Coordinates of C-alpha atoms in Angstrom, one line a residue:
Chain G
M184 CA 65.0 92.4 102.6
L185 CA 62.2 93.9 104.7
A186 CA 60.2 94.7 101.4
F187 CA 60.8 90.9 100.5
L188 CA 59.5 89.7 103.9
E189 CA 56.5 91.9 103.7
K190 CA 55.2 90.6 100.4
L191 CA 56.6 87.2 100.8
D192 CA 54.8 84.8 98.6
R193 CA 53.2 82.1 100.7
R194 CA 54.5 79.3 98.4
W195 CA 57.9 79.9 100.2
V196 CA 56.2 79.2 103.3
F197 CA 54.6 76.1 101.9
L198 CA 58.2 74.9 100.8
L199 CA 59.9 75.7 104.2
M200 CA 56.9 73.7 106.1
G201 CA 57.4 70.7 103.4
L202 CA 61.0 70.5 104.0
A203 CA 60.5 71.0 107.6
V204 CA 58.2 67.8 107.8
A205 CA 60.1 66.0 105.0
I206 CA 63.8 66.0 106.2
P207 CA 62.9 64.3 109.9
I208 CA 60.7 61.6 108.0
L209 CA 63.4 60.7 105.9
F210 CA 66.4 61.2 108.6
P211 CA 64.6 60.3 111.8
L212 CA 65.6 62.0 114.6
P213 CA 66.2 59.7 117.8
F214 CA 64.7 61.1 121.0
E215 CA 63.9 59.9 124.2
Y216 CA 60.6 60.6 126.0
K217 CA 59.9 61.2 129.8
P218 CA 56.5 60.1 130.2
S219 CA 54.1 62.8 131.6
A220 CA 51.8 62.1 134.5
L221 CA 48.7 61.9 132.3
A222 CA 50.3 59.2 130.1
R223 CA 51.2 57.3 133.4
S224 CA 47.6 57.3 134.6
V225 CA 46.7 55.6 131.2
F226 CA 49.0 53.0 131.7
D227 CA 48.1 52.3 135.3
E228 CA 44.6 52.2 134.8
I229 CA 44.9 49.3 132.1
D230 CA 47.5 47.5 134.1
R231 CA 46.2 47.5 137.3
L232 CA 43.0 45.8 136.2
P233 CA 43.1 42.1 136.8
D234 CA 44.1 39.9 133.5
G235 CA 40.7 39.4 131.3
S236 CA 39.1 42.2 132.8
R237 CA 36.1 43.7 130.3
V238 CA 37.6 46.3 128.3
L239 CA 35.1 48.7 125.9
F240 CA 37.4 49.7 123.1
S241 CA 35.7 52.5 120.9
F242 CA 37.5 54.0 117.9
D243 CA 35.9 57.2 117.6
Y244 CA 37.9 59.0 114.5
D245 CA 38.4 58.6 111.0
P246 CA 41.4 58.6 108.4
A247 CA 41.7 62.2 108.7
T248 CA 43.0 61.9 112.3
S249 CA 44.3 58.6 112.1
G250 CA 47.8 60.1 111.7
E251 CA 47.6 61.5 115.2
L252 CA 45.3 59.0 116.8
S253 CA 46.3 55.5 115.5
P254 CA 49.7 55.1 117.1
M255 CA 48.0 55.5 120.6
A256 CA 45.1 53.3 119.7
R257 CA 47.4 50.5 118.6
A258 CA 49.9 51.0 121.7
M259 CA 46.6 50.7 123.7
L260 CA 45.4 47.7 122.2
Y261 CA 48.7 46.1 122.3
H262 CA 48.5 47.0 126.0
C263 CA 45.0 45.1 126.7
G264 CA 46.2 42.1 124.5
K265 CA 49.4 41.6 127.1
K266 CA 46.7 41.9 129.8
K267 CA 44.4 39.5 128.1
H268 CA 41.6 41.7 128.7
K269 CA 38.3 40.7 127.1
L270 CA 37.5 43.4 124.6
Y271 CA 34.4 44.7 123.1
V272 CA 35.4 46.7 119.8
M273 CA 33.1 49.6 118.4
A274 CA 33.2 52.8 116.8
L275 CA 31.1 56.3 116.9
F276 CA 32.7 56.9 113.6
G277 CA 31.7 55.2 110.7
P278 CA 35.2 54.6 109.4
G279 CA 36.4 54.0 112.9
K280 CA 34.9 50.7 112.4
T281 CA 37.5 49.7 109.6
L282 CA 40.3 51.3 111.3
G283 CA 39.4 49.1 114.6
S284 CA 39.4 46.1 112.7
E285 CA 42.7 47.0 111.0
A286 CA 44.4 47.5 114.4
I287 CA 42.9 44.2 115.9
Q288 CA 44.4 42.4 112.6
E289 CA 48.0 44.1 112.9
I290 CA 48.3 44.2 116.6
L291 CA 46.4 42.4 118.6
L292 CA 46.2 39.3 116.7
K293 CA 49.7 39.6 115.7
Y294 CA 51.2 40.0 119.3
A295 CA 48.6 38.4 121.4
G296 CA 47.0 36.0 118.9
D297 CA 47.3 32.9 120.8
D298 CA 45.3 34.6 123.8
Y299 CA 42.6 36.0 121.5
T300 CA 39.8 34.0 119.8
Y301 CA 37.0 35.6 117.9
G302 CA 33.9 35.6 120.0
E303 CA 35.4 34.0 123.0
D304 CA 38.0 36.8 124.1
Y305 CA 37.1 39.8 122.0
V306 CA 34.1 40.8 119.7
E307 CA 33.5 43.6 117.4
L308 CA 30.4 45.3 117.7
G309 CA 30.9 47.7 114.7
Y310 CA 29.4 51.3 114.0
Q311 CA 26.0 52.2 114.5
T312 CA 24.1 55.5 113.5
G313 CA 22.8 57.9 116.3
N314 CA 25.9 59.6 117.6
E315 CA 25.3 59.8 121.6
G316 CA 22.0 58.1 120.9
V317 CA 24.3 55.0 120.6
I318 CA 25.8 55.2 124.0
K319 CA 22.5 56.2 125.7
V320 CA 20.8 53.1 124.7
A321 CA 23.8 50.5 124.9
V322 CA 24.7 51.9 128.5
T323 CA 21.2 50.1 129.9
D324 CA 20.5 47.7 126.6
L325 CA 23.3 46.4 124.8
P326 CA 21.4 44.3 122.5
Q327 CA 18.8 47.0 121.5
M328 CA 21.6 49.2 120.2
F329 CA 23.7 46.1 118.6
P330 CA 21.2 43.2 117.6
T331 CA 24.3 41.4 116.3
D332 CA 28.1 41.8 115.9
V333 CA 29.8 42.9 112.8
R334 CA 29.8 38.9 111.7
G335 CA 25.8 38.9 111.9
T336 CA 25.8 36.7 115.0
P337 CA 23.3 37.6 117.5
L338 CA 25.0 39.0 120.8
S339 CA 23.4 36.2 122.7
K340 CA 25.1 33.3 120.9
I341 CA 28.5 35.2 121.5
P342 CA 30.2 33.6 124.5
V343 CA 32.1 36.7 125.5
L344 CA 29.1 38.8 125.9
E345 CA 27.9 36.2 128.2
G346 CA 26.6 38.1 131.1
V347 CA 26.9 41.3 129.7
E348 CA 23.6 43.2 129.3
N349 CA 24.8 46.5 129.0
F350 CA 27.7 48.7 128.9
Q351 CA 27.4 49.0 132.7
A352 CA 29.2 45.6 133.0
M353 CA 32.5 47.1 131.5
D354 CA 35.3 47.6 134.1
L355 CA 37.0 50.1 131.7
L356 CA 36.5 52.4 128.6
V357 CA 39.0 53.0 126.4
A358 CA 37.8 55.9 123.8
V359 CA 40.2 57.1 121.0
S360 CA 38.2 60.2 120.0
A361 CA 38.8 62.7 117.2
G362 CA 35.9 64.8 118.3
D363 CA 31.7 64.7 118.4
P364 CA 30.8 62.1 119.1
G365 CA 33.6 61.1 121.1
S366 CA 35.4 61.4 124.6
K367 CA 32.8 64.2 125.8
Q368 CA 29.7 62.4 124.9
W369 CA 31.4 59.4 126.6
I370 CA 31.4 61.1 129.6
Q371 CA 28.4 62.8 129.6
Y372 CA 26.0 59.8 128.9
F373 CA 27.9 56.9 130.4
I374 CA 30.7 57.6 132.8
S375 CA 29.0 60.5 135.1
A376 CA 25.9 58.4 135.3
Y377 CA 27.6 55.2 136.0
P378 CA 31.0 55.9 137.7
K379 CA 31.9 52.5 138.4
T380 CA 33.1 51.9 135.1
R381 CA 36.6 53.6 134.8
M382 CA 37.6 55.9 131.7
V383 CA 40.8 56.7 129.9
T384 CA 40.9 58.5 126.5
G385 CA 43.3 59.4 123.8
T386 CA 42.5 62.5 121.7
T387 CA 43.9 65.1 119.3
G388 CA 45.7 67.9 120.6
V389 CA 42.9 70.4 119.6
Q390 CA 40.2 68.3 121.6
S391 CA 42.3 67.4 124.6
V392 CA 41.8 71.2 125.9
S393 CA 38.2 70.7 126.5
L394 CA 38.7 67.4 128.5
Y395 CA 41.2 68.4 131.2
P396 CA 37.9 69.8 133.2
Y397 CA 37.2 66.0 133.5
I398 CA 40.4 65.0 134.9
P399 CA 40.8 63.2 137.4
N400 CA 36.9 62.1 138.2
Q401 CA 35.4 61.3 135.2
L402 CA 38.8 60.7 133.4
A403 CA 41.2 58.5 135.0
G404 CA 44.2 59.5 132.2
M405 CA 44.4 60.9 128.9
L406 CA 46.9 60.9 126.0
G407 CA 47.0 64.1 124.2
A408 CA 48.1 64.1 120.3
I409 CA 51.1 62.5 119.3
K410 CA 53.3 63.4 122.4
G411 CA 50.8 61.8 124.5
A412 CA 51.2 58.8 122.1
A413 CA 55.0 58.8 122.2
E414 CA 55.1 58.7 125.6
Y415 CA 52.5 55.9 126.0
E416 CA 54.8 53.8 123.6
T417 CA 57.9 54.3 125.9
I418 CA 56.1 53.1 128.8
V419 CA 54.5 50.0 127.2
N420 CA 57.7 48.9 125.4
A421 CA 59.6 49.4 128.7
K422 CA 57.2 47.0 130.3
Y423 CA 56.0 44.7 127.7
P424 CA 58.6 44.6 124.9
G425 CA 58.6 42.7 121.7
P426 CA 59.1 38.7 121.4
D427 CA 62.8 39.7 120.5
G428 CA 62.9 41.8 124.0
K429 CA 63.2 45.0 121.8
P430 CA 60.7 47.7 121.4
V431 CA 57.7 46.6 119.2
P432 CA 58.3 48.2 115.9
E433 CA 54.7 48.9 115.1
L434 CA 55.1 51.2 118.7
T435 CA 57.9 53.3 117.8
E436 CA 55.6 54.9 115.1
A437 CA 54.4 58.0 117.6
Q438 CA 58.0 58.6 118.4
R439 CA 59.1 58.6 115.1
R440 CA 56.6 61.3 114.0
M441 CA 57.8 63.3 116.9
G442 CA 60.6 64.4 114.7
P443 CA 58.7 66.4 111.9
Q444 CA 56.3 67.5 114.7
L445 CA 59.4 69.4 116.4
T446 CA 60.8 70.6 113.3
A447 CA 57.2 72.0 112.1
H448 CA 57.0 73.5 115.5
L449 CA 60.1 75.3 115.5
L450 CA 59.4 76.6 111.9
M451 CA 55.9 77.7 113.3
V452 CA 57.5 79.7 116.2
S453 CA 60.1 81.1 113.5
L454 CA 57.5 82.2 111.2
I455 CA 55.6 84.1 114.1
V456 CA 58.9 85.8 115.2
V457 CA 59.8 86.7 111.7
G458 CA 56.2 87.7 111.1
N459 CA 56.2 90.2 114.0
V460 CA 59.5 91.7 113.4
V461 CA 58.7 92.4 110.2
Y462 CA 55.6 94.0 111.3
L463 CA 57.3 96.2 113.8
M464 CA 60.0 97.3 111.4
G465 CA 57.1 98.2 109.1
R466 CA 55.3 100.1 111.5
R467 CA 58.3 102.2 112.5
K468 CA 59.1 102.8 109.2
A469 CA 55.8 104.2 108.5
H470 CA 55.9 106.2 111.7
Q471 CA 59.3 107.6 110.7
S472 CA 58.0 108.4 107.0
G473 CA 54.9 110.3 108.7
G474 CA 52.6 107.7 107.4
G475 CA 52.1 106.1 110.7
R476 CA 48.8 106.6 112.8
Chain B
M427 CA -1.5 71.0 111.7
K428 CA 1.9 70.8 109.9
S429 CA 3.4 72.6 112.8
T430 CA 1.5 71.5 115.7
V431 CA 2.1 67.6 115.1
P432 CA 6.1 68.1 115.2
T433 CA 6.1 70.4 118.0
L434 CA 3.9 68.0 120.1
I435 CA 6.5 65.2 119.1
A436 CA 9.4 67.1 120.0
T437 CA 8.0 68.3 123.4
I438 CA 6.7 64.8 124.5
V439 CA 9.8 63.4 123.5
G440 CA 11.9 65.8 125.4
V441 CA 9.7 65.6 128.5
V442 CA 10.0 61.8 128.5
L443 CA 14.1 62.1 128.2
I444 CA 14.0 64.4 131.1
V445 CA 11.6 62.2 133.1
A446 CA 13.4 59.1 132.5
F447 CA 16.9 60.5 133.5
F448 CA 15.2 61.1 137.2
V449 CA 12.9 58.3 137.4
P450 CA 14.4 54.8 136.6
A451 CA 10.8 53.3 136.4
T452 CA 10.5 55.1 132.8
Q453 CA 14.0 54.2 131.5
S454 CA 12.4 52.0 129.0
W455 CA 10.5 55.2 127.4
S456 CA 13.7 56.9 126.9
E457 CA 15.2 53.9 125.4
T458 CA 12.2 53.7 122.8
A459 CA 12.4 57.7 122.4
V460 CA 16.3 57.3 121.6
D461 CA 15.7 54.0 119.3
W462 CA 13.2 56.2 117.0
F463 CA 16.0 59.1 117.2
N464 CA 18.6 56.2 115.9
I465 CA 16.3 55.3 113.4
L466 CA 15.7 58.9 112.0
A467 CA 19.5 59.3 111.7
G468 CA 19.8 56.2 109.7
V469 CA 17.1 57.1 107.4
A470 CA 19.1 60.7 107.4
F471 CA 22.0 59.0 105.4
I472 CA 19.3 58.1 102.9
L473 CA 17.9 61.9 102.4
G474 CA 21.8 63.2 102.6
G475 CA 22.8 60.8 99.8
G476 CA 19.5 62.0 97.6
N477 CA 20.5 65.6 98.6
L478 CA 23.9 65.2 97.5
I479 CA 22.8 63.5 94.2
K480 CA 20.2 66.3 93.6
V481 CA 22.7 69.3 94.6
Q482 CA 25.7 67.8 92.2
L483 CA 23.2 67.2 89.1
E484 CA 21.9 70.7 89.2
T485 CA 25.7 72.0 89.2
I486 CA 26.4 69.9 86.2
S487 CA 23.5 70.5 84.4
S488 CA 23.8 74.2 84.5
R489 CA 27.7 74.1 84.2
R490 CA 28.3 75.9 87.1
P491 CA 32.2 76.8 87.9
G492 CA 33.8 73.4 89.3
W493 CA 31.3 71.2 87.9
G494 CA 33.9 68.5 87.0
Y495 CA 34.3 68.5 90.8
A496 CA 30.4 67.8 91.1
L497 CA 30.9 64.8 88.3
V498 CA 33.8 63.6 90.6
I499 CA 31.7 63.4 93.4
L500 CA 28.7 61.6 91.9
V501 CA 31.2 58.9 90.3
S502 CA 32.8 58.2 93.5
F503 CA 29.3 57.9 95.5
A504 CA 28.1 55.5 93.1
I505 CA 31.3 53.6 93.0
M506 CA 31.4 53.3 96.7
L507 CA 27.6 52.7 97.3
T508 CA 27.8 50.0 94.7
V509 CA 30.8 48.2 95.9
G510 CA 29.5 48.6 99.5
L511 CA 26.2 47.2 98.7
L512 CA 26.8 44.4 96.3
K513 CA 29.6 43.6 98.7
I514 CA 32.1 43.2 95.5
G515 CA 34.8 40.9 96.5
V516 CA 33.8 40.3 99.9
P517 CA 34.8 36.7 101.2
P518 CA 32.1 34.8 103.1
A519 CA 32.3 34.6 106.7
E520 CA 34.0 31.7 108.1
Q521 CA 30.6 30.2 109.8
Y522 CA 28.6 30.7 106.5
P523 CA 31.0 29.7 103.9
N524 CA 28.5 28.7 101.6
H525 CA 26.8 32.4 101.5
P526 CA 28.9 34.9 99.6
W527 CA 27.4 37.7 100.7
S528 CA 27.9 36.7 104.6
G529 CA 31.4 38.6 104.8
E530 CA 31.9 41.8 106.1
Y531 CA 31.4 44.9 103.4
D532 CA 34.6 46.2 104.4
A533 CA 37.0 43.2 104.7
P534 CA 40.4 44.0 103.6
A535 CA 40.1 41.5 100.5
S536 CA 37.0 43.5 99.3
A537 CA 37.0 46.1 96.8
F538 CA 35.3 48.6 99.6
G539 CA 38.4 47.9 101.7
W540 CA 40.6 48.3 99.3
I541 CA 39.2 51.4 98.3
F542 CA 39.3 52.5 101.8
E543 CA 42.8 51.8 102.2
N544 CA 44.4 52.9 99.0
V545 CA 42.2 55.9 98.1
Y546 CA 40.0 57.2 101.1
N547 CA 42.6 56.8 103.7
P548 CA 45.5 58.9 101.9
L549 CA 43.1 61.6 100.5
T550 CA 41.6 62.1 103.8
S551 CA 44.9 62.3 105.7
T552 CA 46.3 64.6 102.9
M553 CA 43.4 66.9 103.3
F554 CA 43.9 67.0 107.0
A555 CA 47.6 67.4 106.4
L556 CA 47.2 70.2 104.1
L557 CA 46.2 72.3 106.9
A558 CA 49.7 72.6 108.9
F559 CA 50.8 74.6 105.6
Y560 CA 47.8 76.9 105.5
V561 CA 48.2 77.5 109.2
A562 CA 52.1 78.2 108.8
S563 CA 51.0 80.7 106.5
A564 CA 48.4 82.3 108.7
A565 CA 50.7 82.3 111.6
F566 CA 53.3 84.4 109.4
R567 CA 50.8 86.9 108.4
A568 CA 48.2 87.2 111.1
F569 CA 49.5 86.2 114.5
R570 CA 50.7 89.9 115.6
A571 CA 51.7 91.0 119.1
K572 CA 49.4 94.2 118.6
N573 CA 48.3 94.6 122.2
I574 CA 48.9 92.7 125.9
E575 CA 46.3 90.2 124.9
A576 CA 47.7 89.4 121.6
M577 CA 51.2 89.0 123.7
L578 CA 49.9 86.8 126.3
L579 CA 48.4 84.7 123.5
L580 CA 51.9 84.7 121.7
G581 CA 53.9 83.5 124.9
T582 CA 51.5 80.8 125.7
A583 CA 51.4 79.5 122.2
F584 CA 55.3 79.7 122.0
I585 CA 55.4 77.7 125.2
V586 CA 52.8 75.1 124.5
L587 CA 54.2 74.7 121.1
L588 CA 57.6 73.9 122.0
G589 CA 56.8 72.2 125.3
N590 CA 55.0 69.3 123.1
T591 CA 58.0 68.5 121.4
A592 CA 61.3 66.7 122.3
I593 CA 63.1 70.3 122.7
A594 CA 61.6 70.6 126.1
R595 CA 63.8 67.9 127.1
L596 CA 66.7 70.6 127.2
T597 CA 65.1 72.2 130.4
D598 CA 65.5 68.6 132.4
G599 CA 68.6 69.9 133.8
I600 CA 66.9 72.6 136.0
P601 CA 67.1 71.2 139.4
D602 CA 64.3 69.3 141.2
S603 CA 63.9 72.3 143.6
L604 CA 62.9 74.5 140.5
S605 CA 61.0 71.6 138.6
F606 CA 58.3 73.9 138.0
L607 CA 60.4 75.9 135.8
R608 CA 61.0 73.0 133.3
L609 CA 59.4 73.2 130.0
D610 CA 57.1 70.2 130.1
Q611 CA 56.1 71.1 133.4
V612 CA 55.1 74.8 132.7
V613 CA 53.2 73.2 130.0
A614 CA 51.4 70.7 132.3
N615 CA 50.6 73.5 134.7
T616 CA 49.5 76.0 132.3
M617 CA 47.0 73.2 130.6
S618 CA 46.1 71.8 134.3
Y619 CA 45.3 75.2 135.8
I620 CA 44.7 78.3 133.8
T621 CA 43.2 76.5 130.6
T622 CA 41.2 74.2 132.7
G623 CA 40.0 77.1 134.7
A624 CA 39.0 79.0 131.9
F625 CA 37.5 76.0 130.2
R626 CA 35.3 75.1 133.1
A627 CA 34.0 78.5 133.3
I628 CA 33.2 78.3 129.4
T629 CA 31.6 74.8 129.9
I630 CA 29.5 75.9 132.8
G631 CA 28.2 79.1 130.7
I632 CA 27.5 76.7 127.7
A633 CA 25.7 74.4 129.8
I634 CA 23.3 76.9 131.3
G635 CA 22.7 78.2 127.7
V636 CA 21.9 74.9 126.3
A637 CA 19.4 74.4 129.3
A638 CA 17.6 77.6 128.6
T639 CA 17.5 76.7 124.8
A640 CA 16.3 73.2 125.5
L641 CA 13.5 74.9 127.7
R642 CA 12.4 76.9 124.9
V643 CA 12.3 74.1 122.3
L644 CA 10.5 71.9 124.9
L645 CA 7.9 74.6 125.3
G646 CA 7.6 75.1 121.3
I647 CA 8.5 78.6 121.3
D648 CA 11.7 78.0 119.6
R649 CA 11.1 75.3 116.5
P650 CA 14.5 75.1 114.8
Y651 CA 13.4 71.5 113.7
L652 CA 10.6 73.4 111.6
G653 CA 13.4 76.3 110.2
R654 CA 11.9 78.7 112.5
T655 CA 13.3 80.3 115.7

């Protein structure tokens, strides 16, 4: 057995991981999630704003991380829709522009469509090259960075942008971020210089570690990875359920994905334990046979 | 001359950006400088595209190992560029119904939108998801408790891995007076105090290093933009 484990073909590990992820997808594991303080802070920040407040919503991710970030982006967009906030949607990642448009069509207009007319209640600014340079210019002069919206309309002719000369006019920034440029750049070039605008973020698990130092001063709240999204979905569904009084189907996606995450994490822990047992037994055997160092 | 002019531009722009941060009256200078940067970043896409074509064509013409993949890259690049620039299948925008190119290049009904949704999206998601398999294999082979530091790392990894799953609910039964022992609370405290403390120190260190490096670039001592340090 020890010899088998010592020379275990990695394809067995791949097979185990495949099963660990596939089985809970085929047979979902129902769990209830207790919202963490950070998820609650994000919810409170969006919820305490008066209806119709100005919210800048940045989709700073691409399809590679959409499995982790789309559920939280959609839940926050739904929440903003229920609060009838004016939405200014943009992206610091090229594909983020398309992902943002999809979320607007599939969530905002589906569940809050009566309250949202393009140009009057929300606008899509799209994507611009320049990374943090985009933020740096738009915080003082929005039309210089975005002369038109994604439909080619000059910003001066869009009603929802009346009185909005730059990002400083925003009440809240929601950044869903996969890396650079993302939440960190928003903090460095916007929120630190103009703290009147509050900021909440949703990030990948890997990136969340680097953002903890900014809580609570620069960041009012943070959703970390799929767990943060599942917690947020729980809070939003409890306060703003779907038209039939049940949880919004699109807002149960993160909770569904927590099942495969649980089994995958358990497998990882088991593999590390088994790997270490094999390592220690092998070392002991080597010592006993006089070959150890 | 070839190195003096770029060095001069870098120094002037760098100084302008620093001055504009502290002197509001000079903010428009900074905006102009950043505008130039953004235009250059846009042009870099064209250079990047040109470089991609050059490198892949070299690989194909010399029949290097993997030249078939280079061909796939070139064909995919050409397809995306064509459907995006020509706005193939893009419906006209509502406000300009008589102008066929007025719609968004990535509208769901367009060819670009279809490829994004049905090819690019699943492919990149799959590539990222493959990480789970390789991380699992690496965890089995490389994550060894060889010394105290490695044991601490392992212990923390176990807590964070399990605390971020629904299994953390198993410790909800711990009484409120000992709530700090609940797994989700242990994770929250680890992240909020230990990780944050360490990360703040790293961040401050990086910031000081960046400031020193920036000063060397501004003074023309380091010139990475010319390929020299």
